Coordinates of C-alpha atoms and ligand atoms in Angstrom, one line a residue:
X299 CA 166.3 137.1 122.4
X300 CA 166.1 133.8 124.2
X301 CA 167.2 130.6 122.5
X302 CA 164.1 128.6 121.4
X303 CA 163.2 125.5 123.3
X304 CA 162.4 127.0 126.8
X305 CA 160.1 124.8 128.9
X306 CA 157.1 126.1 130.8
X307 CA 156.2 124.1 133.9
X308 CA 152.9 124.1 135.7
X309 CA 152.0 122.7 139.1
X310 CA 148.5 122.5 140.5
X311 CA 148.2 119.1 142.2
X312 CA 147.5 120.2 145.7
X313 CA 147.3 123.7 147.2
X314 CA 150.0 125.5 145.4
X315 CA 149.5 127.1 142.0
X316 CA 153.0 127.4 140.4
X317 CA 154.5 128.3 137.1
X318 CA 158.1 128.4 136.0
X319 CA 160.1 128.9 132.8
X320 CA 163.4 127.1 132.3
X321 CA 165.9 127.5 129.5
X322 CA 166.7 124.2 127.6
X323 CA 169.8 123.7 129.7
X324 CA 167.8 123.9 132.9
X325 CA 168.6 127.5 133.9
X326 CA 165.7 129.0 135.8
X327 CA 164.4 132.0 134.0
X328 CA 161.3 132.7 136.1
X329 CA 159.5 130.9 139.0
X330 CA 156.2 131.8 140.7
X331 CA 154.4 130.0 143.5
X332 CA 151.1 131.1 144.8
X333 CA 150.0 129.3 148.0
X334 CA 146.3 128.8 148.8
X335 CA 147.0 128.4 152.5
X336 CA 144.7 131.2 153.5
X337 CA 141.8 129.7 151.5
X338 CA 142.0 126.4 153.4
X339 CA 143.2 127.5 156.8
X340 CA 139.7 127.7 158.3
X341 CA 139.1 124.0 157.4
X342 CA 142.3 122.6 158.8
X343 CA 143.3 121.0 155.6
X344 CA 143.0 121.3 151.8
X345 CA 139.4 121.4 150.5
X346 CA 139.5 120.0 146.9
X347 CA 136.7 122.1 145.4
X348 CA 138.2 125.3 146.8
X349 CA 141.6 124.3 145.6
X350 CA 140.4 123.6 142.0
X351 CA 138.6 126.9 141.8
X352 CA 141.6 128.8 143.2
X353 CA 143.9 127.2 140.6
X354 CA 141.5 128.2 137.9
X355 CA 141.5 131.8 139.0
X356 CA 145.2 132.0 139.5
X357 CA 146.9 130.0 136.8
X358 CA 146.4 132.3 133.7
X359 CA 147.8 135.5 135.3
X360 CA 150.6 133.5 137.0
X361 CA 151.8 132.0 133.7
X362 CA 151.6 135.4 132.0
X363 CA 153.7 136.8 134.8
X364 CA 156.3 134.0 134.6
X365 CA 156.6 134.3 130.9
X366 CA 157.0 138.1 131.1
X367 CA 159.8 137.8 133.7
X368 CA 161.6 135.2 131.6
X369 CA 161.2 137.4 128.6
X370 CA 159.8 134.7 126.4
X371 CA 156.5 134.3 124.6
X372 CA 154.6 131.1 123.9
X373 CA 156.3 131.0 120.5
X374 CA 159.7 130.7 122.2
X375 CA 158.7 127.5 124.1
X376 CA 159.8 124.1 123.1
X377 CA 157.4 122.3 125.4
X378 CA 154.8 122.8 128.2
X379 CA 155.0 120.4 131.1
X380 CA 152.2 120.0 133.7
X381 CA 151.7 117.8 136.7
X382 CA 149.2 115.2 135.6
X383 CA 149.2 113.2 139.0
X384 CA 149.1 112.1 141.6
X385 CA 147.0 114.7 143.3
X386 CA 143.5 116.2 143.6
X387 CA 141.7 115.7 140.3
X388 CA 140.2 119.2 140.1
X389 CA 143.6 120.9 140.3
X390 CA 145.1 118.4 137.9
X391 CA 142.4 119.0 135.3
X392 CA 142.9 122.8 135.6
X393 CA 146.7 122.6 135.1
X394 CA 146.8 119.9 132.4
X395 CA 143.8 121.5 130.6
X396 CA 145.6 124.8 130.5
X397 CA 148.9 123.2 129.4
X398 CA 147.3 121.1 126.7
X399 CA 145.4 124.1 125.3
X400 CA 148.5 126.3 125.3
X401 CA 150.6 123.5 123.7
X402 CA 148.1 123.0 121.0
X403 CA 147.8 126.7 120.2
X404 CA 151.5 127.2 120.3
X405 CA 152.3 124.1 118.3
X406 CA 154.7 122.7 120.9
X407 CA 155.0 119.4 122.8
X408 CA 153.0 118.6 125.9
X409 CA 154.6 116.7 128.8
X410 CA 152.4 115.0 131.4
X411 CA 154.6 114.9 134.5
X412 CA 154.3 112.7 137.6
X413 CA 154.6 115.0 140.6
X414 CA 156.7 112.4 142.5
X415 CA 159.1 112.1 139.5
X416 CA 159.4 115.8 139.5
X417 CA 160.5 115.7 143.2
X418 CA 162.8 112.8 142.5
X419 CA 164.7 114.6 139.7
X420 CA 165.0 118.0 141.3
X421 CA 168.4 117.2 142.7
X422 CA 169.7 116.9 139.1
X423 CA 168.8 120.5 138.3
X424 CA 172.1 122.1 137.0
X425 CA 173.9 124.1 139.7
X426 CA 172.0 122.7 142.6
X427 CA 174.5 120.1 143.8
X428 CA 178.3 120.3 143.2
X429 CA 177.7 117.8 140.5
X430 CA 174.3 116.3 139.5
X431 CA 173.8 112.9 141.2
X432 CA 174.3 110.0 138.8
X433 CA 171.9 107.1 138.7
X434 CA 171.2 105.1 140.8
X435 CA 170.6 107.3 143.8
X436 CA 168.4 106.9 146.8
X437 CA 165.5 109.2 147.1
X438 CA 163.8 109.8 150.4
X439 CA 160.5 111.5 149.5
X440 CA 158.8 112.9 152.6
X441 CA 155.8 115.2 152.2
X442 CA 152.2 115.6 153.3
X443 CA 150.9 112.9 151.0
X444 CA 154.0 110.7 150.5
X445 CA 156.6 109.0 152.5
X446 CA 158.8 106.5 150.6
X447 CA 162.3 105.4 149.9
X448 CA 162.9 105.0 146.2
X449 CA 165.8 103.7 144.1
X450 CA 166.1 106.3 141.3
X451 CA 167.6 104.2 138.5
X452 CA 167.1 106.5 135.6
X453 CA 164.5 108.9 134.1
X454 CA 161.3 107.0 134.2
X455 CA 162.9 104.1 136.1
X456 CA 162.0 104.0 139.8
X457 CA 161.9 101.1 142.3
X458 CA 160.1 101.6 145.6
X459 CA 162.2 100.2 148.5
X460 CA 159.8 101.1 151.3
X461 CA 156.9 103.3 152.1
X462 CA 154.6 104.2 155.0
X463 CA 152.1 101.7 156.2
X464 CA 149.7 104.4 157.4
X465 CA 150.3 108.2 157.6
X466 CA 152.8 110.1 155.6
X467 CA 155.3 111.8 157.7
X468 CA 154.1 115.3 156.8
X469 CA 150.6 114.2 157.7
X470 CA 151.9 113.1 161.1
X471 CA 153.4 116.5 161.5
X472 CA 150.2 118.2 160.5
X473 CA 148.0 116.1 162.8
X474 CA 150.4 116.5 165.8
X475 CA 150.6 120.2 165.2
X476 CA 146.8 120.4 165.3
X477 CA 146.8 118.6 168.6
X478 CA 149.2 121.1 170.0
X479 CA 147.0 124.0 168.9
X480 CA 149.2 125.0 165.9
X481 CA 147.8 126.2 162.6
X482 CA 147.8 124.3 159.3
X483 CA 150.2 123.3 157.7
X484 CA 151.7 122.1 160.9
X485 CA 155.2 121.1 159.9
X486 CA 156.9 124.5 159.8
X487 CA 154.9 125.7 162.9
X488 CA 155.8 122.5 164.8
X489 CA 159.5 122.8 163.9
X490 CA 159.6 126.4 165.1
X491 CA 157.9 125.5 168.3
X492 CA 160.2 122.5 168.9
X493 CA 163.1 124.9 168.9
X494 CA 161.8 126.3 172.2
X495 CA 161.2 122.9 173.8
X496 CA 163.1 120.0 175.4
X497 CA 162.5 116.5 174.1
X498 CA 161.7 115.2 177.5
X499 CA 158.8 112.9 176.7
X500 CA 159.5 109.3 175.8
X501 CA 157.4 108.7 172.6
X502 CA 157.4 105.4 170.7
X503 CA 159.5 105.0 167.5
X504 CA 157.5 102.6 165.4
X505 CA 159.4 100.3 163.0
X506 CA 162.8 101.1 164.6
X507 CA 165.4 98.4 163.6
X508 CA 162.7 96.5 161.7
X509 CA 163.9 94.9 158.5
X510 CA 163.4 96.8 155.3
X511 CA 162.6 100.5 155.1
X512 CA 158.9 100.9 155.6
X513 CA 157.6 103.6 157.9
X514 CA 154.7 103.8 160.3
X515 CA 153.5 106.9 162.2
X516 CA 150.1 106.1 163.5
X517 CA 151.4 104.7 166.8
X518 CA 153.4 107.8 167.4
X519 CA 150.5 110.0 166.7
X520 CA 148.2 108.0 169.0
X521 CA 150.9 108.4 171.7
X522 CA 150.8 112.1 171.3
X523 CA 147.0 112.1 171.5
X524 CA 147.2 110.2 174.8
X525 CA 149.9 112.5 176.1
X526 CA 147.9 115.6 175.3
X527 CA 144.7 114.1 176.8
X528 CA 146.6 113.3 180.0
X529 CA 146.8 117.1 180.6
X530 CA 143.0 117.5 180.5
X531 CA 140.9 119.8 178.3
X532 CA 141.8 123.3 177.3
X533 CA 144.8 124.9 175.6
X534 CA 148.2 123.5 176.6
X535 CA 150.6 125.8 178.3
X536 CA 153.1 127.0 175.7
X537 CA 156.2 125.4 177.2
X538 CA 154.5 122.1 177.7
X539 CA 153.4 122.1 174.0
X540 CA 156.9 123.1 173.0
X541 CA 158.4 120.1 174.9
X542 CA 155.8 117.8 173.2
X543 CA 156.7 119.3 169.8
X544 CA 160.4 118.7 170.5
X545 CA 159.8 115.1 171.7
X546 CA 157.7 114.4 168.6
X547 CA 160.3 115.8 166.2
X548 CA 163.0 113.8 168.0
X549 CA 161.1 110.6 167.6
X550 CA 160.5 111.3 163.8
X551 CA 164.1 112.1 163.3
X552 CA 165.1 108.8 165.0
X553 CA 162.7 106.9 162.8
X554 CA 163.8 108.5 159.6
X555 CA 167.5 108.1 160.4
X556 CA 167.0 104.4 161.2
X557 CA 164.9 103.9 158.0
X558 CA 167.5 105.7 155.8
X559 CA 170.2 103.4 157.2
X560 CA 168.2 100.4 156.2
X561 CA 167.3 101.8 152.8
X562 CA 171.0 102.4 152.1
X563 CA 171.8 98.8 152.9
X564 CA 169.2 97.9 150.3
X565 CA 170.8 100.1 147.6
X566 CA 174.6 99.9 148.3
X567 CA 175.3 101.2 144.8
X568 CA 173.6 104.5 145.6
X569 CA 175.7 107.4 144.4
X570 CA 174.1 109.8 146.8
X571 CA 171.1 110.3 149.1
X572 CA 168.5 112.9 147.9
X573 CA 165.8 114.2 150.1
X574 CA 162.7 115.9 148.7
X575 CA 159.2 116.9 149.7
X576 CA 158.0 119.4 152.3
X577 CA 159.4 117.6 155.3
X578 CA 162.9 117.7 153.8
X579 CA 162.9 121.4 154.7
X580 CA 162.9 120.5 158.4
X581 CA 166.4 121.4 159.7
X582 CA 166.6 118.9 162.5
X583 CA 165.6 116.0 160.2
X584 CA 168.0 117.2 157.5
X585 CA 170.8 117.1 160.1
X586 CA 170.1 113.6 161.2
X587 CA 169.8 112.3 157.7
X588 CA 173.0 114.0 156.7
X589 CA 174.8 112.2 159.6
X590 CA 173.5 108.8 158.4
X591 CA 174.4 109.5 154.8
X592 CA 177.9 110.6 155.7
X593 CA 178.4 107.6 158.0
X594 CA 177.6 105.5 155.0
X595 CA 180.0 107.4 152.8
X596 CA 177.3 109.1 150.7
X597 CA 176.6 112.8 150.1
X598 CA 173.2 114.1 151.2
X599 CA 171.7 116.4 148.6
X600 CA 168.9 118.5 149.9
X601 CA 167.4 121.0 147.4
X602 CA 166.9 124.6 148.8
X603 CA 163.7 124.9 150.7
X604 CA 161.7 126.5 147.9
X605 CA 162.5 123.6 145.6
X606 CA 161.7 121.0 148.4
X607 CA 158.1 122.1 148.7
X608 CA 155.7 122.0 145.7
X609 CA 156.9 124.2 142.9
X610 CA 156.8 124.4 139.1
X611 CA 160.6 124.5 138.5
X612 CA 160.7 120.8 139.3
X613 CA 157.9 120.1 136.9
X614 CA 159.6 122.0 134.0
X615 CA 162.9 120.2 134.9
X616 CA 161.3 116.8 134.8
X617 CA 159.9 117.8 131.4
X618 CA 163.4 118.6 130.2
X619 CA 164.8 115.3 131.5
X620 CA 161.9 113.4 129.9
X621 CA 162.4 115.2 126.6
X622 CA 166.1 114.4 126.6
X623 CA 165.2 110.8 127.2
X624 CA 162.7 110.9 124.2
X625 CA 159.7 110.6 126.5
X626 CA 157.0 113.0 125.3
X627 CA 153.3 112.7 125.9
X628 CA 150.4 113.0 123.6
X629 CA 147.5 115.4 124.2
X630 CA 145.4 112.3 125.1
X631 CA 147.5 111.7 128.2
X632 CA 145.0 111.5 131.1
X633 CA 145.2 112.9 134.7
X634 CA 145.9 110.2 137.2
X635 CA 144.9 111.1 140.8
X636 CA 146.7 107.9 141.9
X637 CA 149.9 107.4 140.0
X638 CA 152.7 105.5 141.8
X639 CA 156.3 106.1 140.7
X640 CA 156.7 102.5 139.5
X641 CA 153.8 102.9 137.1
X642 CA 155.4 105.7 135.0
Ligands
KG4_79 O1 155.9 118.6 149.4 P1 154.8 119.4 150.0 O2 154.9 120.9 149.9 O3 153.4 118.9 149.5 C1 153.0 117.6 149.4 O4 152.5 117.1 150.4 O5 153.2 117.1 148.2 O6 154.8 119.0 151.6 C2 153.9 119.5 152.5 C3 154.1 118.8 153.8 C4 153.1 119.3 154.9 O7 152.6 118.1 155.6 C5 153.9 120.1 155.8 O8 153.5 120.1 157.2 C6 155.3 119.4 155.7 O9 155.4 119.1 154.4 N1 156.3 120.3 156.1 C7 157.2 120.2 157.2 C8 158.0 121.3 157.2 N2 157.7 122.1 156.2 C9 156.7 121.5 155.5 N3 157.2 119.2 158.1 C10 158.2 119.3 159.0 N4 159.0 120.3 159.2 C11 159.0 121.4 158.3 N5 159.8 122.4 158.4
ZN80 ZN1 154.9 117.5 146.6

């Protein structure tokens, strides 16, 4: 028999349907992620209506599966946490509607979780880092929809130090990958291709050495568009595309390393640097960021890949952190497609 008070987490804000069950101390009892990549591949991006319907079809069986693996029933749960934003409204309604209904039926608490907060707190999951980072720490949140440096000052207390002025870094990866003829999502495919290439093209590094820690990627993307166009129509030869991929990735790594240095100067009290979001799974970028962190006397905490990309473990864990801080939600808590971290 499990101790009562387990937390079920649900994630459905974009194109991953995920469910996880955590013990009250944060031990992961079960985790499931179902990606909808195949459903959206033909469209080169996430189609909101397809995503919402796929979440609706997948969520019930996925939750049942996760509960069965964890060996707990709804009656053993202490709370149900679901991503309530930011994200695509259809998916958010599916996840939170399910969570609210189940919480009401089981007579347990409902926790409306901000997806960005879930990424931000993942590093504090027990057993993940040698010791959980104390507040304040610096979070570099780099995904398909987000690109920001955040001072994490406590549960529910976030201060944005800088963010992108145009594209998110993951979006830049996805768009560049598309130009190079790679499938969506472009990040992992571009990283793999970059390993075969030489960074021989001199691409711009927007914002480098600029005050603050804002990002910009549109100039870099435009430069790649022009570079590719310079080789005429038709598919690029593989080696050429690989060299472009390597050059793009090197430019992004330079930008991120520079911005991290500036962000650390803005938060000297940071106990550690935490990276989160899909792009944090890029090995070349991780390495560069680790160098900058170490040069500044900070540890770099990078969650394992499966916890860097969208998942429900982080949602359940954010629920536990919020419960501990006395921050529960009511069933009236709305979904918020736009929900900046500072507005929690
Ligand atoms: O955090 P995430 O799973 O979803 C959100 O956007 O919230 O991040 C997905 C993004 C996509 O843009 C994807 O191309 C990018 O992260 N990504 C990567 C890598 N893996 C995922 N970008 C660069 N290198 C990677 N290895
Ligand atoms: Zn995410």
